[in-house]
Short mmCIF file of C-alpha atoms in Angstrom, two decimals:
data_model
loop_
_atom_site.label_atom_id
_atom_site.label_comp_id
_atom_site.label_asym_id
_atom_site.label_seq_id
_atom_site.Cartn_x
_atom_site.Cartn_y
_atom_site.Cartn_z
CA MET A 1 -67.28 -43.62 -24.45
CA THR A 2 -70.54 -42.03 -23.95
CA PHE A 3 -72.09 -39.06 -25.21
CA ARG A 4 -70.98 -36.81 -22.24
CA PRO A 5 -67.10 -37.66 -22.44
CA TYR A 6 -67.20 -37.23 -26.78
CA ILE A 7 -68.01 -33.38 -26.13
CA LEU A 8 -65.22 -33.05 -23.18
CA ALA A 9 -63.20 -34.64 -25.64
CA SER A 10 -64.03 -32.55 -28.16
CA ILE A 11 -63.60 -29.38 -25.86
CA PRO A 12 -59.36 -29.49 -26.38
CA ALA A 13 -59.88 -29.89 -30.32
CA MET A 14 -62.24 -26.34 -30.26
CA LEU A 15 -59.83 -24.71 -27.86
CA MET A 16 -57.20 -25.37 -29.36
CA ALA A 17 -57.87 -25.30 -33.05
CA ALA A 18 -60.72 -23.20 -32.86
CA SER A 19 -63.01 -23.47 -36.22
CA LEU A 20 -60.59 -24.25 -37.85
CA SER A 21 -62.48 -24.77 -41.63
CA ALA A 22 -64.49 -21.34 -40.54
CA HIS A 23 -61.38 -19.13 -40.01
CA ALA A 24 -58.41 -20.20 -41.67
CA GLN A 25 -57.40 -21.03 -45.49
CA PRO A 26 -54.27 -20.59 -47.00
CA ASN A 27 -52.82 -17.34 -47.07
CA SER A 28 -53.51 -15.64 -50.36
CA THR A 29 -50.59 -13.53 -50.34
CA ALA A 30 -47.17 -13.85 -51.87
CA PHE A 31 -44.55 -15.16 -48.89
CA ARG A 32 -41.70 -18.07 -48.98
CA SER A 33 -41.85 -20.75 -47.39
CA GLY A 34 -38.84 -23.76 -46.56
CA TYR A 35 -38.15 -26.41 -44.07
CA ALA A 36 -35.50 -25.60 -41.35
CA PRO A 37 -33.84 -28.17 -39.53
CA VAL A 38 -34.97 -27.73 -36.21
CA ASN A 39 -33.89 -30.17 -33.24
CA ARG A 40 -34.18 -33.14 -35.89
CA LEU A 41 -37.56 -31.87 -37.56
CA ARG A 42 -37.87 -30.39 -40.81
CA MET A 43 -40.07 -27.17 -39.54
CA TYR A 44 -42.28 -25.78 -41.77
CA TYR A 45 -42.07 -21.87 -41.78
CA GLU A 46 -43.57 -18.87 -44.30
CA ILE A 47 -42.37 -15.55 -44.19
CA HIS A 48 -45.03 -12.75 -45.19
CA GLY A 49 -43.26 -9.37 -45.64
CA THR A 50 -40.81 -7.22 -44.28
CA GLY A 51 -39.11 -5.08 -41.21
CA GLN A 52 -38.92 -6.77 -37.85
CA PRO A 53 -39.35 -10.44 -37.33
CA LEU A 54 -42.98 -11.50 -35.75
CA ILE A 55 -42.89 -15.18 -35.06
CA LEU A 56 -46.65 -16.90 -35.10
CA VAL A 57 -47.39 -19.73 -32.83
CA HIS A 58 -50.96 -21.51 -33.85
CA GLY A 59 -52.69 -23.55 -31.05
CA GLY A 60 -52.97 -27.17 -30.50
CA LEU A 61 -54.38 -29.30 -33.01
CA GLY A 62 -54.20 -26.34 -35.55
CA SER A 63 -51.79 -24.88 -37.95
CA SER A 64 -50.71 -21.82 -38.96
CA ASP A 65 -52.90 -21.19 -41.43
CA MET A 66 -55.40 -20.18 -38.51
CA PHE A 67 -53.81 -16.96 -38.09
CA ALA A 68 -54.36 -16.18 -42.11
CA PRO A 69 -57.32 -13.65 -41.70
CA ILE A 70 -54.83 -11.50 -39.65
CA VAL A 71 -51.33 -11.91 -41.50
CA PRO A 72 -52.12 -9.22 -44.29
CA GLU A 73 -52.52 -6.71 -42.00
CA LEU A 74 -49.54 -7.96 -39.56
CA SER A 75 -47.37 -7.85 -42.54
CA LYS A 76 -48.25 -4.41 -43.10
CA GLY A 77 -44.30 -3.33 -41.99
CA ARG A 78 -42.93 -5.93 -40.82
CA GLN A 79 -41.64 -9.96 -41.09
CA VAL A 80 -44.26 -11.98 -40.41
CA ILE A 81 -43.16 -16.28 -39.66
CA GLU A 82 -45.75 -18.51 -39.94
CA MET A 83 -44.41 -22.15 -38.27
CA ASP A 84 -46.66 -25.38 -37.77
CA LEU A 85 -45.13 -27.17 -34.68
CA GLN A 86 -44.03 -30.52 -33.99
CA ALA A 87 -46.97 -32.58 -35.82
CA HIS A 88 -49.25 -29.90 -36.33
CA GLY A 89 -49.95 -28.86 -39.82
CA ARG A 90 -47.13 -29.28 -42.51
CA THR A 91 -44.05 -30.17 -39.63
CA VAL A 92 -43.84 -34.25 -39.41
CA ASP A 93 -43.54 -35.42 -35.99
CA ILE A 94 -40.14 -37.28 -34.62
CA ASP A 95 -39.66 -39.57 -32.01
CA ARG A 96 -40.14 -37.22 -29.31
CA PRO A 97 -43.43 -36.44 -26.79
CA LEU A 98 -44.34 -33.67 -26.99
CA SER A 99 -43.66 -30.72 -24.43
CA PHE A 100 -44.11 -27.13 -23.87
CA GLU A 101 -40.23 -26.98 -23.16
CA ALA A 102 -39.14 -28.94 -25.63
CA MET A 103 -41.60 -26.87 -28.26
CA ALA A 104 -40.32 -23.91 -27.40
CA ASP A 105 -36.27 -24.75 -27.86
CA ASP A 106 -38.28 -25.55 -31.68
CA ILE A 107 -39.04 -21.61 -31.45
CA ALA A 108 -35.84 -20.20 -30.48
CA THR A 109 -33.94 -22.80 -32.92
CA LEU A 110 -35.98 -21.35 -35.91
CA ILE A 111 -34.96 -17.98 -34.89
CA ARG A 112 -31.19 -18.58 -34.75
CA TYR A 113 -32.16 -20.45 -38.23
CA LEU A 114 -33.73 -17.95 -40.15
CA GLY A 115 -30.72 -15.91 -39.36
CA PHE A 116 -32.48 -13.17 -36.97
CA GLU A 117 -30.71 -12.05 -33.40
CA LYS A 118 -34.10 -11.33 -31.90
CA ALA A 119 -37.30 -11.46 -33.15
CA ASP A 120 -41.33 -10.57 -31.76
CA VAL A 121 -43.17 -13.59 -30.22
CA MET A 122 -46.95 -14.30 -30.34
CA GLY A 123 -48.62 -17.45 -29.39
CA TYR A 124 -51.71 -18.67 -29.09
CA SER A 125 -53.67 -20.93 -26.22
CA VAL A 126 -51.37 -23.74 -26.78
CA GLY A 127 -48.89 -21.83 -29.13
CA GLY A 128 -49.23 -18.68 -26.23
CA GLU A 129 -47.97 -21.35 -23.80
CA VAL A 130 -44.77 -22.45 -26.30
CA ALA A 131 -43.92 -18.92 -26.70
CA LEU A 132 -43.84 -17.79 -22.62
CA ARG A 133 -41.40 -20.85 -22.42
CA ALA A 134 -39.28 -19.81 -25.25
CA ALA A 135 -39.24 -15.95 -23.12
CA ILE A 136 -38.65 -17.75 -20.25
CA GLN A 137 -35.59 -20.43 -21.61
CA HIS A 138 -34.91 -18.15 -24.93
CA PRO A 139 -34.64 -14.37 -23.41
CA GLU A 140 -32.00 -13.94 -25.15
CA VAL A 141 -34.03 -14.72 -28.87
CA VAL A 142 -36.71 -12.71 -27.94
CA ARG A 143 -37.83 -8.73 -28.36
CA LYS A 144 -41.48 -8.28 -27.46
CA LEU A 145 -43.93 -11.23 -26.23
CA ILE A 146 -47.66 -11.45 -27.19
CA ILE A 147 -49.70 -13.79 -25.49
CA VAL A 148 -53.47 -14.60 -26.28
CA SER A 149 -55.93 -16.40 -24.40
CA ALA A 150 -52.53 -18.46 -23.01
CA THR A 151 -51.97 -20.02 -19.01
CA PHE A 152 -49.53 -20.04 -17.11
CA ARG A 153 -50.93 -22.28 -14.55
CA ARG A 154 -52.71 -25.36 -15.67
CA ASP A 155 -55.48 -23.55 -13.56
CA GLY A 156 -55.93 -20.95 -15.53
CA TRP A 157 -58.64 -22.63 -17.93
CA TYR A 158 -62.09 -22.89 -16.61
CA PRO A 159 -62.46 -26.81 -14.84
CA GLU A 160 -64.39 -28.11 -17.81
CA ILE A 161 -61.84 -26.74 -20.24
CA VAL A 162 -59.52 -28.67 -17.80
CA ALA A 163 -61.94 -31.84 -17.91
CA GLY A 164 -61.89 -31.77 -21.49
CA MET A 165 -58.51 -31.54 -22.36
CA GLU A 166 -58.08 -34.68 -19.46
CA HIS A 167 -60.51 -36.30 -22.12
CA LEU A 168 -58.37 -35.95 -24.97
CA ASP A 169 -56.35 -38.99 -26.93
CA GLU A 170 -56.38 -42.20 -30.30
CA SER A 171 -59.63 -43.62 -29.30
CA VAL A 172 -61.15 -39.80 -29.37
CA ALA A 173 -59.21 -39.10 -32.42
CA GLU A 174 -61.48 -42.03 -34.59
CA GLN A 175 -64.89 -40.12 -33.73
CA MET A 176 -62.72 -36.37 -33.98
CA LYS A 177 -62.71 -37.28 -37.86
CA GLN A 178 -65.62 -36.12 -38.51
CA THR A 179 -64.75 -32.61 -37.27
CA PRO A 180 -63.11 -29.16 -38.76
CA MET A 181 -60.08 -29.93 -36.57
CA TYR A 182 -59.55 -32.84 -38.73
CA GLN A 183 -59.94 -32.03 -42.09
CA GLY A 184 -58.02 -29.08 -42.47
CA TYR A 185 -54.91 -31.10 -40.93
CA GLN A 186 -55.96 -33.45 -43.15
CA ARG A 187 -55.67 -30.83 -46.59
CA ILE A 188 -52.29 -30.03 -45.15
CA ALA A 189 -50.26 -32.42 -43.22
CA PRO A 190 -48.04 -34.73 -44.93
CA ARG A 191 -49.19 -38.11 -42.92
CA PRO A 192 -52.90 -37.51 -42.54
CA GLN A 193 -53.19 -40.83 -40.99
CA ASP A 194 -50.42 -39.76 -38.09
CA TRP A 195 -53.76 -38.01 -36.79
CA PRO A 196 -53.94 -40.26 -33.66
CA VAL A 197 -50.40 -40.32 -32.61
CA LEU A 198 -51.07 -36.47 -32.46
CA CYS A 199 -54.52 -36.73 -30.12
CA LYS A 200 -52.14 -39.12 -27.80
CA LYS A 201 -49.18 -36.86 -27.31
CA LEU A 202 -51.28 -33.84 -27.17
CA GLY A 203 -53.61 -35.73 -24.22
CA VAL A 204 -50.53 -36.43 -22.55
CA MET A 205 -48.96 -33.33 -22.30
CA PHE A 206 -52.71 -31.45 -20.89
CA ARG A 207 -52.84 -33.79 -17.95
CA ASN A 208 -49.26 -33.32 -16.83
CA ASN A 209 -49.85 -30.19 -14.46
CA TYR A 210 -47.94 -27.27 -15.49
CA ASP A 211 -46.88 -23.90 -12.65
CA TRP A 212 -44.86 -21.83 -14.00
CA THR A 213 -45.36 -18.97 -11.51
CA SER A 214 -41.72 -18.89 -10.14
CA GLU A 215 -40.92 -18.30 -13.63
CA VAL A 216 -42.76 -16.19 -15.19
CA SER A 217 -41.93 -13.31 -12.43
CA ARG A 218 -38.84 -13.08 -13.66
CA VAL A 219 -39.47 -12.48 -17.37
CA LYS A 220 -37.86 -8.75 -18.32
CA ILE A 221 -38.98 -8.30 -21.40
CA PRO A 222 -42.37 -5.94 -22.60
CA VAL A 223 -45.14 -8.45 -22.99
CA LEU A 224 -48.76 -8.18 -23.66
CA LEU A 225 -51.43 -10.24 -22.52
CA VAL A 226 -54.61 -10.07 -24.56
CA PHE A 227 -57.67 -12.09 -23.60
CA GLY A 228 -61.50 -11.93 -24.75
CA ASP A 229 -64.30 -11.62 -21.87
CA ALA A 230 -65.81 -14.44 -22.57
CA ASP A 231 -62.59 -16.05 -22.95
CA ALA A 232 -62.13 -20.51 -22.00
CA VAL A 233 -58.80 -18.43 -19.72
CA ARG A 234 -60.42 -17.26 -16.06
CA THR A 235 -60.35 -13.93 -16.12
CA ALA A 236 -58.67 -14.05 -12.10
CA HIS A 237 -56.10 -15.22 -14.04
CA ALA A 238 -55.55 -13.27 -16.36
CA VAL A 239 -54.91 -10.40 -14.29
CA GLU A 240 -52.37 -12.69 -11.96
CA PHE A 241 -50.84 -12.90 -15.10
CA PHE A 242 -50.60 -9.15 -15.44
CA GLU A 243 -49.52 -8.72 -11.90
CA LEU A 244 -47.16 -11.54 -12.51
CA LEU A 245 -45.47 -9.99 -14.90
CA GLY A 246 -45.11 -6.82 -13.04
CA GLY A 247 -48.64 -5.18 -13.83
CA GLY A 248 -51.61 -3.48 -11.90
CA LYS A 249 -49.29 -2.53 -8.64
CA LYS A 250 -50.48 0.95 -8.59
CA ASP A 251 -51.58 3.90 -10.39
CA GLY A 252 -49.70 4.70 -13.19
CA GLY A 253 -49.58 7.72 -12.52
CA TRP A 254 -50.07 11.07 -14.68
CA ASP A 255 -46.21 10.69 -16.60
CA GLY A 256 -46.63 7.25 -16.75
CA SER A 257 -44.28 6.46 -13.92
CA GLY A 258 -46.74 3.56 -12.24
CA MET A 259 -46.40 2.02 -15.23
CA SER A 260 -44.82 -1.44 -15.85
CA PRO A 261 -43.52 -3.53 -19.28
CA ALA A 262 -46.66 -5.24 -19.51
CA ARG A 263 -50.11 -4.49 -20.96
CA LEU A 264 -52.61 -6.26 -20.58
CA ALA A 265 -55.72 -6.68 -23.44
CA ILE A 266 -59.81 -7.33 -22.94
CA LEU A 267 -60.80 -7.48 -26.15
CA PRO A 268 -65.17 -7.31 -25.83
CA GLY A 269 -67.06 -9.59 -27.02
CA VAL A 270 -64.16 -11.72 -28.41
CA THR A 271 -63.54 -15.64 -27.44
CA HIS A 272 -61.37 -17.92 -26.92
CA TYR A 273 -62.61 -19.01 -30.57
CA THR A 274 -62.82 -15.90 -32.38
CA ILE A 275 -59.80 -14.39 -31.32
CA PHE A 276 -56.99 -15.31 -32.24
CA SER A 277 -58.67 -14.30 -35.95
CA SER A 278 -60.07 -10.73 -34.60
CA PRO A 279 -58.91 -7.21 -36.04
CA LEU A 280 -58.72 -6.01 -31.98
CA LEU A 281 -56.35 -8.31 -31.48
CA VAL A 282 -54.47 -6.94 -34.76
CA SER A 283 -54.81 -3.26 -33.21
CA ALA A 284 -53.54 -4.14 -29.70
CA GLY A 285 -50.71 -6.29 -31.40
CA THR A 286 -49.95 -3.90 -33.85
CA LEU A 287 -49.38 -0.80 -31.54
CA PHE A 288 -47.66 -2.77 -28.84
CA LEU A 289 -45.13 -4.07 -31.57
CA ASP A 290 -44.88 -0.08 -33.02
CA THR A 291 -43.84 0.81 -29.68
CA PRO A 292 -39.89 0.92 -29.28
CA VAL A 293 -38.78 -1.39 -26.11
CA SER A 294 -36.80 1.99 -25.23
CA GLN A 295 -40.61 3.39 -24.86
CA VAL A 296 -42.28 0.92 -23.12
CA ASN A 297 -39.14 0.19 -20.79
CA LYS A 298 -38.75 3.95 -20.12
CA HIS A 299 -41.49 4.42 -17.42
CA THR A 300 -40.32 1.47 -15.29
CA LYS A 301 -36.37 2.84 -16.01
CA GLY A 302 -37.62 6.16 -15.55
CA THR A 303 -39.78 5.91 -12.00
CA GLN A 304 -37.21 7.22 -9.98
CA SER A 305 -35.92 9.97 -11.51
CA ALA A 306 -39.56 10.57 -12.21
CA LYS A 307 -40.65 10.53 -8.15
CA HIS A 308 -36.94 12.90 -7.98
CA ARG A 309 -38.06 15.11 -10.22
CA LEU A 310 -41.08 15.30 -8.92
CA TYR A 311 -40.11 15.85 -5.36
CA HIS A 312 -38.13 18.68 -6.62
CA ASP A 313 -41.35 20.18 -8.08
CA GLU A 314 -42.70 20.29 -5.17
CA ARG A 315 -40.42 22.04 -3.31
CA LYS A 316 -40.08 24.60 -5.26
CA SER A 317 -44.26 24.75 -5.37
CA ARG A 318 -43.92 24.72 -1.44
CA THR A 319 -41.11 27.62 -1.93
CA LEU A 320 -42.52 29.75 -4.16
CA LEU A 321 -46.26 29.78 -2.09
CA HIS A 322 -44.14 30.07 1.49
CA ARG A 323 -42.81 33.35 -0.67
CA GLN A 324 -45.92 34.45 -1.85
CA ILE A 325 -47.51 34.80 1.10
CA LEU A 326 -44.80 36.67 3.75
CA GLY A 327 -44.83 39.04 0.68
CA GLY A 328 -48.66 39.24 1.37
CA LYS A 329 -49.74 38.11 -2.71
CA ILE A 330 -51.69 36.03 -1.21
CA GLY A 331 -55.20 37.06 1.15
CA GLU A 332 -56.78 34.72 3.80
CA PHE A 333 -58.52 32.06 2.31
#
């Protein structure tokens, strides 16, 4: 393999694992952990804090450890559940291809196994796409959704990122053993020898084209989209994503009646490789999660009533103005 393909092949590793060694150290706060029987998997999970449950879904080639910098703040006032996807981190692989759809089913099964009627879900990169599929396939168990630096269609990534994804396979896995991504995997994986299998399965999944445009437009739960202003996801795609969810169609209005349940945050000075540990992500996510669903939705549900009130207010104002003119209370302009 030449040097250039090697660099391209390293892109998805950097893209999805995002410098694990620099940011992802095991969480030092107190937590409970275990393994859940999930669709033939023994899925590893950790629970931090108490309150409304929030499921965190990591990126490809990463693990739950990548959220360690933000879990302490996120778990203030809520129950944060970190988990390792199929073949990632502490969750051993099974004889099943990797797919967004299957991993989305795993998320829904984990939510039910933990006894939650509904949970909030936040996913980053590949995890964001898995989280999106979970909301599409299992809307009954997802209360709110936060998608961080992820796409609903493969061409949402910049072309060079797609090219790098397509090169990921078992032959690249050996060269990647000198990278922080492998070192993070080796440190916690029950079977480090499965690294080439993980790379191969991810490569196969990345080479499959996907386009969930029609399904995204039918998502009705509150969604927050978060991207960096120097992201690996095209900014135009982020805006299209927002519009598919009903946002960006018109002026929100002085009373918010023109707003949709969707929210869009573009974080300044943030890349795909720093966004998952950014304090700005915590701030945006916490504000969104702490806002009651009824308040997020009231603008959409109240649009017609708001327009009705505005119409009658305008009629009353015009009637009063007319009477004042006839009564001589207002002079010439």
